[in-house]
Coordinates of N, CA and C in Angstrom, one line a residue:
M37 N -83.3 148.9 -12.2 CA -82.9 150.0 -11.1 C -81.6 149.6 -10.5
E38 N -80.7 147.9 -10.5 CA -79.4 148.3 -10.1 C -78.2 149.5 -10.8
G39 N -78.7 149.9 -11.4 CA -78.2 151.0 -12.4 C -78.3 152.1 -12.0
D40 N -79.5 152.7 -11.5 CA -79.5 153.6 -10.9 C -79.4 153.3 -9.5
C41 N -79.5 152.4 -8.8 CA -78.4 152.1 -7.6 C -77.6 152.9 -7.7
L42 N -75.9 152.3 -8.6 CA -74.8 151.6 -9.0 C -74.3 153.8 -8.7
S43 N -75.4 154.2 -10.0 CA -75.6 155.8 -10.5 C -75.7 156.5 -8.9
C44 N -76.7 156.5 -8.5 CA -76.6 157.2 -7.2 C -75.7 157.0 -6.4
I45 N -74.8 156.1 -6.0 CA -73.6 155.9 -5.4 C -72.7 156.8 -5.7
K46 N -72.0 156.6 -7.3 CA -71.3 157.3 -7.7 C -71.3 158.6 -7.6
Y47 N -72.3 159.5 -7.9 CA -72.8 160.6 -7.7 C -72.1 161.2 -6.5
L48 N -73.2 160.3 -4.8 CA -73.2 160.2 -3.5 C -71.6 160.7 -3.5
M49 N -70.6 159.4 -3.9 CA -68.9 159.9 -3.7 C -68.8 160.7 -4.3
F50 N -69.3 161.4 -5.5 CA -67.9 162.1 -6.2 C -68.8 163.3 -5.6
V51 N -69.7 163.9 -4.8 CA -69.7 165.2 -4.4 C -69.5 165.0 -2.7
F52 N -69.3 163.9 -2.3 CA -68.6 163.8 -0.5 C -67.3 164.2 -0.9
N53 N -66.7 163.4 -2.0 CA -65.2 163.7 -2.3 C -64.6 164.9 -2.6
F54 N -65.5 165.2 -3.6 CA -65.4 166.9 -3.6 C -65.3 167.9 -2.8
L55 N -66.0 168.0 -1.3 CA -66.2 168.4 -0.2 C -64.9 168.4 0.3
I56 N -64.6 167.0 0.5 CA -63.0 166.3 1.2 C -61.9 167.3 0.3
F57 N -62.3 167.8 -1.2 CA -60.8 167.8 -1.5 C -61.0 169.1 -1.4
L58 N -62.1 169.8 -1.5 CA -62.1 171.2 -0.8 C -61.3 172.0 0.6
G59 N -62.0 170.8 1.3 CA -61.1 171.0 2.2 C -59.9 171.1 2.2
G60 N -59.5 169.7 2.3 CA -58.0 170.0 1.5 C -57.1 170.9 1.3
S61 N -57.9 171.3 0.6 CA -57.2 172.7 -0.5 C -57.4 173.8 0.4
F62 N -58.2 174.0 1.1 CA -58.1 175.4 1.8 C -57.3 175.3 2.7
L63 N -57.0 174.0 3.3 CA -56.3 173.7 5.0 C -54.6 173.7 4.0
L64 N -54.2 173.2 2.9 CA -52.9 173.3 1.6 C -52.8 174.5 2.0
G65 N -54.3 175.7 1.4 CA -53.3 177.1 1.0 C -53.7 177.7 2.7
V66 N -53.9 177.5 3.4 CA -53.3 177.9 5.0 C -52.8 177.9 5.2
G67 N -52.1 176.7 5.3 CA -50.5 176.2 5.2 C -49.7 176.8 4.8
V68 N -49.5 176.5 3.9 CA -48.5 177.6 2.5 C -48.2 178.8 2.7
W69 N -49.8 179.5 2.7 CA -49.7 181.2 3.5 C -49.1 181.4 4.4
V70 N -48.8 181.0 5.1 CA -48.4 181.4 6.8 C -46.6 180.7 6.6
V71 N -46.0 179.8 5.8 CA -44.8 179.3 5.6 C -44.3 180.3 4.8
V72 N -44.7 180.6 3.2 CA -44.4 180.8 2.6 C -44.3 183.1 2.6
D73 N -45.1 183.2 3.3 CA -46.0 184.7 3.8 C -44.0 185.8 4.2
P74 N -44.0 186.5 3.2 CA -42.7 186.6 4.0 C -42.9 188.3 5.2
T75 N -43.5 188.4 5.6 CA -44.0 190.0 6.6 C -45.5 189.1 7.6
G76 N -45.1 189.8 9.3 CA -46.0 189.8 9.8 C -47.0 188.3 10.6
F77 N -47.5 187.6 9.6 CA -47.8 186.5 10.8 C -46.6 185.5 10.5
R78 N -46.2 185.5 9.9 CA -45.0 183.9 9.3 C -44.4 184.5 10.9
E79 N -43.6 185.2 11.0 CA -43.4 186.0 12.2 C -43.4 185.9 13.7
I80 N -44.8 185.6 14.2 CA -45.2 185.3 14.9 C -45.9 183.4 15.6
V81 N -45.8 183.5 14.3 CA -45.9 181.4 13.8 C -44.6 181.0 14.4
A82 N -43.6 181.6 13.6 CA -42.1 181.3 13.8 C -41.9 181.6 15.3
A83 N -41.9 182.5 16.1 CA -41.8 182.9 17.4 C -42.3 181.9 18.5
N84 N -43.4 180.8 18.1 CA -43.9 179.9 18.5 C -43.7 178.5 18.4
P85 N -43.2 177.7 18.5 CA -42.5 176.3 18.8 C -43.9 175.3 18.1
L86 N -44.6 175.9 19.5 CA -46.2 174.6 19.3 C -47.0 175.6 18.0
L87 N -47.1 176.8 17.4 CA -47.9 177.3 16.5 C -47.4 176.9 15.3
F88 N -45.8 176.8 15.8 CA -44.7 176.5 14.3 C -45.2 175.4 13.6
T89 N -45.4 174.3 14.4 CA -45.7 172.9 14.6 C -46.9 172.6 13.9
G90 N -47.9 173.5 14.5 CA -49.1 173.8 13.9 C -49.3 173.8 12.4
V91 N -48.3 174.7 12.0 CA -48.4 175.1 10.3 C -48.1 173.8 10.1
Y92 N -47.4 173.2 10.1 CA -46.9 171.7 9.4 C -47.7 170.5 9.2
I93 N -48.6 170.7 10.9 CA -49.6 169.2 11.1 C -50.9 169.8 9.8
I94 N -51.2 171.2 10.1 CA -52.2 171.8 9.2 C -52.1 171.5 7.6
L95 N -50.6 171.5 6.5 CA -49.8 171.2 5.5 C -50.2 169.7 5.7
A96 N -49.9 168.6 6.3 CA -49.6 167.2 6.2 C -51.4 167.0 6.3
M97 N -52.2 167.5 6.9 CA -53.4 167.2 6.8 C -54.0 167.8 5.4
G98 N -53.9 169.1 5.3 CA -54.7 169.5 3.5 C -54.1 168.7 2.4
G99 N -53.0 168.1 2.8 CA -52.3 167.7 1.4 C -53.2 165.9 1.1
M100 N -53.0 165.1 2.6 CA -53.7 163.8 2.8 C -55.2 163.9 2.5
L101 N -55.6 165.1 3.1 CA -56.9 165.2 2.0 C -57.1 165.5 0.8
F102 N -56.4 166.2 0.2 CA -56.4 166.9 -1.2 C -56.4 165.9 -1.6
L103 N -55.4 165.1 -1.7 CA -55.0 163.7 -2.2 C -56.2 162.7 -2.2
L104 N -57.1 162.4 -1.1 CA -58.3 161.4 -0.7 C -58.8 162.0 -1.3
G105 N -59.7 163.4 -1.8 CA -60.6 163.9 -2.8 C -60.3 163.8 -4.3
F106 N -59.3 164.4 -4.4 CA -59.2 164.2 -5.6 C -59.5 162.2 -6.5
L107 N -58.9 161.2 -5.6 CA -58.5 160.2 -5.8 C -60.0 159.8 -6.2
G108 N -60.9 159.9 -5.2 CA -62.4 159.9 -4.6 C -63.2 160.5 -6.1
C109 N -62.7 161.5 -6.2 CA -63.6 162.3 -7.1 C -63.3 162.0 -8.8
C110 N -61.8 161.0 -9.4 CA -62.2 160.7 -10.3 C -62.0 159.3 -10.0
G111 N -62.3 158.6 -9.4 CA -62.4 157.3 -9.5 C -64.2 157.2 -9.7
A112 N -64.4 157.7 -8.9 CA -66.2 157.8 -8.8 C -66.8 158.5 -10.1
I113 N -66.2 159.6 -11.3 CA -66.5 160.5 -11.9 C -65.9 159.5 -13.5
R114 N -65.1 158.5 -13.3 CA -64.4 158.2 -14.6 C -64.9 156.0 -14.3
E115 N -65.7 156.1 -13.3 CA -65.6 154.8 -12.8 C -64.8 153.8 -13.3
N116 N -63.3 154.4 -12.8 CA -61.8 153.4 -12.6 C -61.0 153.0 -11.7
K117 N -61.9 151.8 -11.5 CA -61.7 150.1 -10.9 C -60.2 150.9 -10.0
C118 N -59.5 150.8 -10.4 CA -57.7 151.1 -10.1 C -57.8 152.4 -8.9
L119 N -58.3 153.9 -10.1 CA -58.3 154.5 -8.5 C -59.1 154.2 -7.4
L120 N -60.8 153.7 -7.3 CA -61.3 153.5 -7.0 C -60.4 152.7 -5.2
L121 N -59.9 151.3 -5.7 CA -59.1 150.1 -5.4 C -58.2 150.4 -4.3
F122 N -57.2 151.9 -4.9 CA -56.7 152.7 -4.0 C -56.9 153.5 -2.8
F123 N -58.0 154.4 -3.1 CA -59.1 155.1 -2.4 C -59.0 154.3 -1.8
F124 N -59.8 153.0 -1.7 CA -60.3 152.4 -0.7 C -58.9 151.7 0.3
M125 N -57.9 151.8 -0.6 CA -56.9 151.2 0.5 C -56.4 152.1 1.1
L126 N -56.1 153.7 0.7 CA -55.9 155.0 0.9 C -56.2 154.7 2.7
I127 N -57.9 155.0 2.2 CA -58.9 155.2 3.2 C -58.6 154.1 5.0
L128 N -58.4 153.0 4.5 CA -58.5 151.7 5.4 C -57.0 152.0 5.6
I129 N -56.1 152.2 5.2 CA -54.6 152.7 5.5 C -54.9 153.8 7.4
I130 N -56.0 155.0 7.4 CA -55.5 156.3 7.4 C -56.8 155.3 8.8
F131 N -57.6 155.2 8.6 CA -58.7 153.8 9.3 C -57.7 153.4 10.3
L132 N -57.8 152.5 9.7 CA -56.1 151.4 11.2 C -55.7 152.3 11.8
A133 N -55.0 153.5 11.1 CA -53.4 153.9 12.1 C -54.7 155.0 13.1
E134 N -55.2 156.0 12.7 CA -56.8 156.5 13.6 C -56.9 155.3 14.7
L135 N -57.6 154.0 14.7 CA -57.5 153.2 15.7 C -56.4 152.6 16.5
A136 N -55.2 152.0 15.8 CA -53.8 152.2 16.4 C -53.6 153.7 17.2
A137 N -53.5 154.6 16.9 CA -53.5 155.6 17.9 C -54.3 155.6 18.7
A138 N -55.8 155.2 18.7 CA -56.7 155.6 19.7 C -56.6 154.1 21.0
I139 N -56.0 153.1 20.3 CA -55.6 151.9 21.5 C -54.4 152.1 21.8
L140 N -53.9 153.1 21.5 CA -52.3 153.7 22.3 C -52.5 154.6 23.1
A141 N -53.4 155.5 22.8 CA -53.9 156.6 23.9 C -54.4 155.8 24.9
F142 N -55.2 154.9 25.0 CA -55.8 153.7 26.3 C -54.4 153.6 26.4
I143 N -53.8 153.0 26.0 CA -52.8 151.9 26.8 C -51.6 153.0 27.8
F144 N -51.7 153.7 27.4 CA -50.1 154.9 28.0 C -51.3 155.7 28.2
R145 N -52.4 155.8 28.8 CA -53.0 157.1 28.8 C -52.1 157.5 30.6
E146 N -51.8 156.1 31.6 CA -50.9 157.2 32.9 C -49.7 157.6 32.4
H147 N -49.1 157.6 31.4 CA -48.4 158.6 31.3 C -48.9 160.5 31.0
L148 N -50.4 160.1 30.8 CA -50.5 161.4 30.9 C -50.7 162.3 32.0
T149 N -50.7 162.0 33.6 CA -51.1 161.9 35.2 C -50.0 163.2 34.8
R150 N -50.4 164.2 36.4 CA -49.6 164.9 36.6 C -48.1 164.5 37.3
E151 N -48.4 163.4 38.4 CA -47.5 162.7 38.5 C -46.2 162.3 37.5
Y152 N -46.4 161.5 36.3 CA -45.1 161.2 35.1 C -44.8 162.6 34.5
F153 N -45.3 163.9 34.5 CA -45.5 164.8 33.9 C -44.1 165.9 34.7
T154 N -44.8 165.7 36.3 CA -43.3 165.9 37.2 C -42.1 165.7 37.0
K155 N -42.0 163.9 37.4 CA -41.0 163.5 37.6 C -40.0 163.8 36.3
E156 N -41.1 163.2 35.1 CA -40.0 164.3 33.8 C -39.2 165.0 33.9
L157 N -40.2 166.6 34.1 CA -39.8 167.7 34.6 C -38.8 167.8 35.5
K158 N -38.4 167.4 36.6 CA -37.7 167.1 37.6 C -35.8 166.9 36.7
K159 N -35.9 165.2 36.0 CA -35.3 164.9 36.0 C -34.7 164.5 34.9
H160 N -35.7 166.4 33.4 CA -34.9 166.2 32.0 C -34.6 167.7 32.0
Y161 N -35.3 169.0 32.4 CA -35.7 170.5 32.3 C -34.9 171.2 33.1
Q162 N -34.1 171.3 31.7 CA -32.5 172.0 32.3 C -32.7 173.7 32.4
G163 N -33.9 174.2 31.9 CA -33.4 175.8 31.9 C -32.9 176.3 30.6
Y164 N -32.1 176.6 30.8 CA -31.8 177.6 29.2 C -30.8 176.8 28.2
N165 N -30.8 175.3 28.0 CA -30.2 174.3 27.2 C -31.3 174.6 25.7
N166 N -31.9 175.5 25.4 CA -32.8 175.7 23.7 C -32.7 174.7 23.4
T167 N -31.1 173.9 23.1 CA -30.8 173.0 22.4 C -31.3 171.9 22.4
D168 N -32.0 171.2 23.6 CA -32.1 170.5 24.0 C -33.9 170.4 23.8
V169 N -34.2 169.4 23.0 CA -35.8 169.6 22.9 C -36.8 169.5 24.0
F170 N -36.7 168.5 24.6 CA -37.4 168.1 25.9 C -37.6 170.4 26.8
T171 N -36.2 171.2 27.0 CA -36.2 172.4 27.7 C -36.6 173.2 26.9
S172 N -36.2 172.8 25.9 CA -36.9 174.6 24.6 C -38.7 174.0 24.2
T173 N -39.2 173.3 24.6 CA -40.8 172.0 24.3 C -41.3 172.8 25.8
W174 N -40.3 172.5 26.9 CA -41.9 173.6 28.4 C -41.2 174.8 27.9
N175 N -40.7 175.3 28.1 CA -39.8 176.8 28.2 C -40.9 177.3 26.9
A176 N -41.4 176.9 25.7 CA -43.0 177.2 24.6 C -43.8 177.3 25.9
I177 N -44.1 176.1 26.4 CA -45.6 175.6 27.4 C -45.3 177.1 28.1
M178 N -44.1 177.0 28.7 CA -44.8 177.9 29.7 C -44.5 179.5 29.3
N179 N -43.9 179.6 29.0 CA -44.6 181.4 28.0 C -45.7 181.1 27.7
T180 N -46.0 180.1 26.8 CA -47.4 180.6 26.2 C -48.6 180.8 27.0
F181 N -49.1 179.7 28.0 CA -50.0 179.6 29.1 C -49.4 180.2 30.3
D182 N -48.6 181.0 30.1 CA -48.1 181.9 31.4 C -48.4 180.9 32.7
C183 N -47.3 179.7 32.5 CA -47.8 179.6 33.8 C -46.2 178.9 34.3
C184 N -46.4 177.9 35.3 CA -44.9 177.9 35.6 C -45.0 176.1 37.1
G185 N -44.0 175.0 36.4 CA -43.8 173.4 36.6 C -45.2 172.7 35.7
V186 N -45.5 171.9 36.8 CA -46.4 171.0 36.1 C -47.8 171.5 37.1
N187 N -47.8 171.0 38.4 CA -48.6 171.6 39.5 C -48.2 173.8 39.6
S188 N -47.2 173.8 40.0 CA -46.9 174.7 40.4 C -45.0 174.7 40.5
P189 N -44.9 176.1 41.3 CA -43.5 176.8 40.5 C -42.1 176.1 42.4
E190 N -43.1 175.5 43.3 CA -42.5 174.1 43.5 C -41.8 172.6 43.0
D191 N -42.5 172.6 42.1 CA -42.0 171.3 41.1 C -40.7 171.8 40.9
F192 N -40.1 172.9 40.6 CA -38.6 172.9 40.3 C -37.6 172.6 42.0
E193 N -38.4 171.9 42.7 CA -37.5 172.0 43.8 C -36.6 170.6 43.9
E194 N -35.4 170.4 44.3 CA -35.3 169.0 43.9 C -35.5 168.7 42.4
S195 N -34.6 169.3 41.6 CA -34.7 168.6 40.3 C -32.8 169.6 39.6
I196 N -32.7 168.5 38.5 CA -31.5 168.8 37.5 C -31.6 170.3 37.8
F197 N -32.5 171.3 37.2 CA -32.2 173.2 37.0 C -32.0 173.4 38.0
R198 N -32.2 173.2 39.6 CA -31.7 173.4 40.1 C -30.5 173.5 40.8
I199 N -30.2 172.2 40.2 CA -28.8 171.7 40.8 C -27.6 171.8 39.3
I200 N -28.1 172.5 37.8 CA -27.7 173.5 37.1 C -27.2 174.6 37.7
N201 N -28.0 175.4 38.0 CA -29.3 177.0 38.1 C -29.3 177.3 40.0
P202 N -28.2 176.5 41.1 CA -28.2 176.7 42.4 C -28.4 178.0 42.8
S203 N -28.8 178.9 42.2 CA -28.8 180.2 42.6 C -30.7 181.4 42.2
E204 N -30.8 180.1 41.1 CA -31.9 180.1 40.9 C -33.3 179.2 41.4
M205 N -34.5 180.1 41.9 CA -35.8 179.0 42.6 C -36.6 178.4 41.7
V206 N -36.8 179.4 40.1 CA -37.8 179.0 38.9 C -36.1 179.6 38.0
P207 N -37.1 178.9 36.6 CA -37.1 179.5 35.4 C -37.2 180.8 35.2
E208 N -36.5 181.4 34.2 CA -36.6 182.7 33.2 C -38.0 182.4 32.9
A209 N -38.3 181.9 32.3 CA -39.9 181.0 31.9 C -41.0 181.4 32.7
C210 N -40.7 181.4 33.9 CA -41.8 181.3 35.2 C -41.8 182.6 35.3
C211 N -41.1 183.6 34.4 CA -41.2 184.9 35.4 C -42.1 185.8 34.5
R212 N -43.4 186.5 34.8 CA -44.3 187.2 34.8 C -43.6 188.6 33.5
R213 N -44.8 189.0 32.9 CA -43.8 189.8 31.7 C -45.0 190.8 31.9
N214 N -44.1 192.5 31.0 CA -45.4 192.9 31.1 C -46.1 193.3 30.4
N215 N -47.6 193.7 31.0 CA -48.5 193.5 29.7 C -49.3 195.1 29.0
H216 N -48.3 195.8 29.7 CA -48.6 197.4 29.2 C -48.0 197.6 27.6
V217 N -49.1 198.2 27.3 CA -49.0 198.8 26.1 C -47.4 199.7 25.3
G218 N -47.1 199.2 24.8 CA -45.5 199.7 24.6 C -44.3 199.6 25.7
E219 N -44.7 198.0 26.4 CA -43.8 197.8 27.2 C -43.4 196.5 27.2
S220 N -42.0 195.8 27.0 CA -42.2 194.6 26.5 C -40.7 194.0 28.1
G221 N -40.2 193.1 27.9 CA -39.9 192.5 28.6 C -40.2 191.7 30.3
F222 N -40.0 191.2 31.7 CA -40.4 190.7 33.0 C -40.2 192.1 33.9
S223 N -41.7 191.9 34.6 CA -42.0 192.8 35.7 C -40.6 193.0 36.2
N224 N -39.6 191.5 36.7 CA -38.8 192.1 37.7 C -37.8 190.5 37.7
R225 N -37.5 190.5 36.8 CA -36.4 189.2 36.7 C -35.8 189.2 37.7
E226 N -35.3 189.6 38.4 CA -34.0 189.2 39.6 C -35.3 188.4 40.8
E227 N -35.8 189.5 40.5 CA -37.3 189.2 42.0 C -37.6 188.3 42.6
C228 N -38.1 187.4 40.5 CA -38.6 186.3 40.3 C -38.0 185.0 40.3
L229 N -36.7 185.3 39.8 CA -35.5 184.2 39.8 C -35.5 183.6 41.5
S230 N -35.3 185.4 42.7 CA -35.1 184.6 43.8 C -35.7 184.0 44.6
G231 N -37.5 183.8 43.4 CA -38.3 183.0 44.4 C -40.1 184.1 44.6
S232 N -39.0 185.2 44.4 CA -41.0 186.3 45.0 C -41.6 185.6 44.3
M233 N -43.2 185.5 44.5 CA -44.3 184.9 43.9 C -45.5 186.4 43.1
L234 N -45.0 187.3 43.9 CA -45.1 188.6 43.1 C -44.6 188.7 41.8
Y235 N -43.5 187.8 41.3 CA -43.2 188.5 40.0 C -43.3 186.6 39.1
R236 N -43.6 186.4 39.5 CA -43.5 184.9 38.7 C -44.9 184.4 38.7
N237 N -45.3 183.6 37.8 CA -47.1 182.6 37.3 C -47.0 181.9 38.1
N238 N -47.8 181.5 39.3 CA -47.8 180.2 40.5 C -48.5 179.6 39.7
K239 N -49.3 179.5 39.0 CA -50.4 178.4 38.3 C -49.6 177.2 37.3
G240 N -50.0 175.8 37.3 CA -48.9 174.9 37.4 C -49.4 174.9 35.7
C241 N -49.3 174.4 35.3 CA -49.1 174.0 33.3 C -50.0 172.9 33.2
Y242 N -50.0 172.1 33.9 CA -51.1 171.0 33.8 C -52.5 171.5 33.5
S243 N -52.9 172.4 34.4 CA -54.1 173.2 35.2 C -54.5 173.9 34.3
A244 N -53.3 174.8 33.8 CA -53.3 176.2 33.1 C -54.0 175.0 31.2
V245 N -53.2 174.4 30.3 CA -53.6 173.6 29.3 C -54.5 172.9 29.4
V246 N -54.9 172.2 30.7 CA -56.5 171.4 30.6 C -56.9 172.0 30.8
D247 N -57.1 173.4 31.3 CA -58.5 174.2 31.0 C -58.3 175.5 29.7
Y248 N -57.5 175.6 29.4 CA -57.9 176.0 27.7 C -57.8 175.2 27.1
F249 N -57.4 173.9 26.8 CA -57.9 172.9 25.5 C -59.1 172.0 26.3
E250 N -59.7 172.4 27.7 CA -61.1 171.2 27.9 C -62.3 171.3 26.8
M251 N -62.2 172.6 26.1 CA -63.8 172.7 25.1 C -63.4 171.8 24.0
Y252 N -61.9 172.4 23.8 CA -61.3 171.1 21.9 C -61.2 169.9 22.7
I253 N -61.2 169.2 23.2 CA -60.8 167.9 23.8 C -62.4 167.4 23.5
Y254 N -63.1 168.5 23.8 CA -64.5 167.2 23.4 C -64.7 167.3 22.0
V255 N -64.8 169.0 21.4 CA -65.2 168.8 19.9 C -64.3 168.1 19.3
A256 N -62.9 167.2 19.8 CA -62.1 167.1 19.0 C -62.3 165.0 19.1
G257 N -62.9 164.6 20.2 CA -63.3 163.4 20.2 C -64.8 163.3 19.8
A258 N -65.6 164.3 19.2 CA -67.0 164.4 18.9 C -66.4 164.5 17.0
L259 N -65.7 165.1 16.7 CA -64.9 165.3 15.5 C -64.4 163.6 15.3
A260 N -63.6 163.1 16.0 CA -63.2 161.7 15.4 C -63.9 161.1 15.1
I261 N -65.0 160.7 16.2 CA -66.0 160.2 16.2 C -67.0 160.2 14.3
V262 N -67.0 161.8 14.0 CA -67.6 161.7 12.7 C -66.7 161.4 11.8
V263 N -65.3 161.4 11.8 CA -63.9 160.9 11.6 C -64.5 159.5 10.2
L264 N -64.4 158.8 11.7 CA -64.3 158.0 11.8 C -65.5 156.9 10.5
T265 N -67.0 157.4 11.1 CA -67.4 157.3 10.5 C -67.8 157.4 9.3
I266 N -67.5 158.9 8.4 CA -67.5 159.5 7.4 C -66.6 157.9 6.5
E267 N -65.5 157.9 6.8 CA -64.2 156.6 6.1 C -64.8 155.5 6.5
L268 N -65.7 154.9 7.0 CA -66.2 153.9 7.3 C -67.4 154.1 5.5
F269 N -68.5 154.8 6.2 CA -69.3 155.2 4.4 C -68.5 155.1 3.5
A270 N -67.4 155.5 3.0 CA -66.6 155.9 2.4 C -65.9 154.6 1.8
M271 N -65.3 154.2 3.2 CA -65.0 152.4 2.5 C -66.0 151.6 1.9
V272 N -67.0 151.8 1.8 CA -68.5 151.0 1.8 C -68.6 151.4 0.3
F273 N -68.5 152.5 0.4 CA -69.2 153.2 -0.9 C -68.4 153.2 -1.6
A274 N -67.0 152.5 -2.0 CA -66.1 152.8 -3.4 C -65.6 151.6 -3.1
M275 N -65.8 150.1 -2.1 CA -66.4 148.9 -2.2 C -67.7 148.8 -3.4
C276 N -68.9 149.3 -3.2 CA -69.7 148.6 -4.2 C -69.8 149.2 -5.2
L277 N -69.1 150.4 -5.2 CA -68.8 151.1 -7.1 C -68.1 150.2 -7.8
F278 N -67.2 149.7 -6.5 CA -65.8 149.0 -7.2 C -66.5 147.5 -7.8
R279 N -67.2 147.2 -6.9 CA -68.0 145.8 -7.3 C -69.1 145.7 -8.7
G280 N -69.3 147.0 -8.5 CA -71.1 147.5 -9.2 C -70.3 147.7 -10.9
I281 N -68.8 148.1 -11.2 CA -68.5 148.3 -12.6 C -68.0 147.1 -13.4
Q282 N -68.2 147.1 -13.9 CA -68.2 145.4 -14.9 C -67.4 146.2 -15.2

């Protein structure tokens, strides 16, 4: 009976890790294709820092899942205690890291408020200095989500941006662009920079980003719970198989 139970755990763990292996291979393939593709999609991604960062996150996740799936499959099918122990330790490290990230996110949740982002924007956003990581990130956000400031364009009043650029009410990233086919560029850059509401984006980026990611936040939360549960079961299966191997 004990041998049948051990065999069941062994094949369950193999199937489970084979699926993880396939998922990791798929993510790796997508990430590598986007990075090395000489034309088309690569230019679109490279032009957007947020998407470009996302590609490397996909590559890292794919590599991690690929390695985990491979170790789990080999350890289960060959009944190799060394591989199973390494698999268990890797899953444990990932599990603890995710737990630590969740705790830190809860502790520093006040740093995700409108007031915090507004204060940081006023202190650090420079407008056109794309060598500054803070400024280039905010420019990418405002261009991507067609928004301006944290709450509204008024966030740039009494800011370092206005000190550096006293003749401009808002940065260029806040200006509306032509949406007509065959046209590119700004609707009216000069009027926008002088403060005209007709030619600038008036929605704050905080609301724009939250609205865009609202559904994904709930999905991500549900996925996080599922992943943590799977990792717990993976550790239990690995340790049961490890202890059952003579």
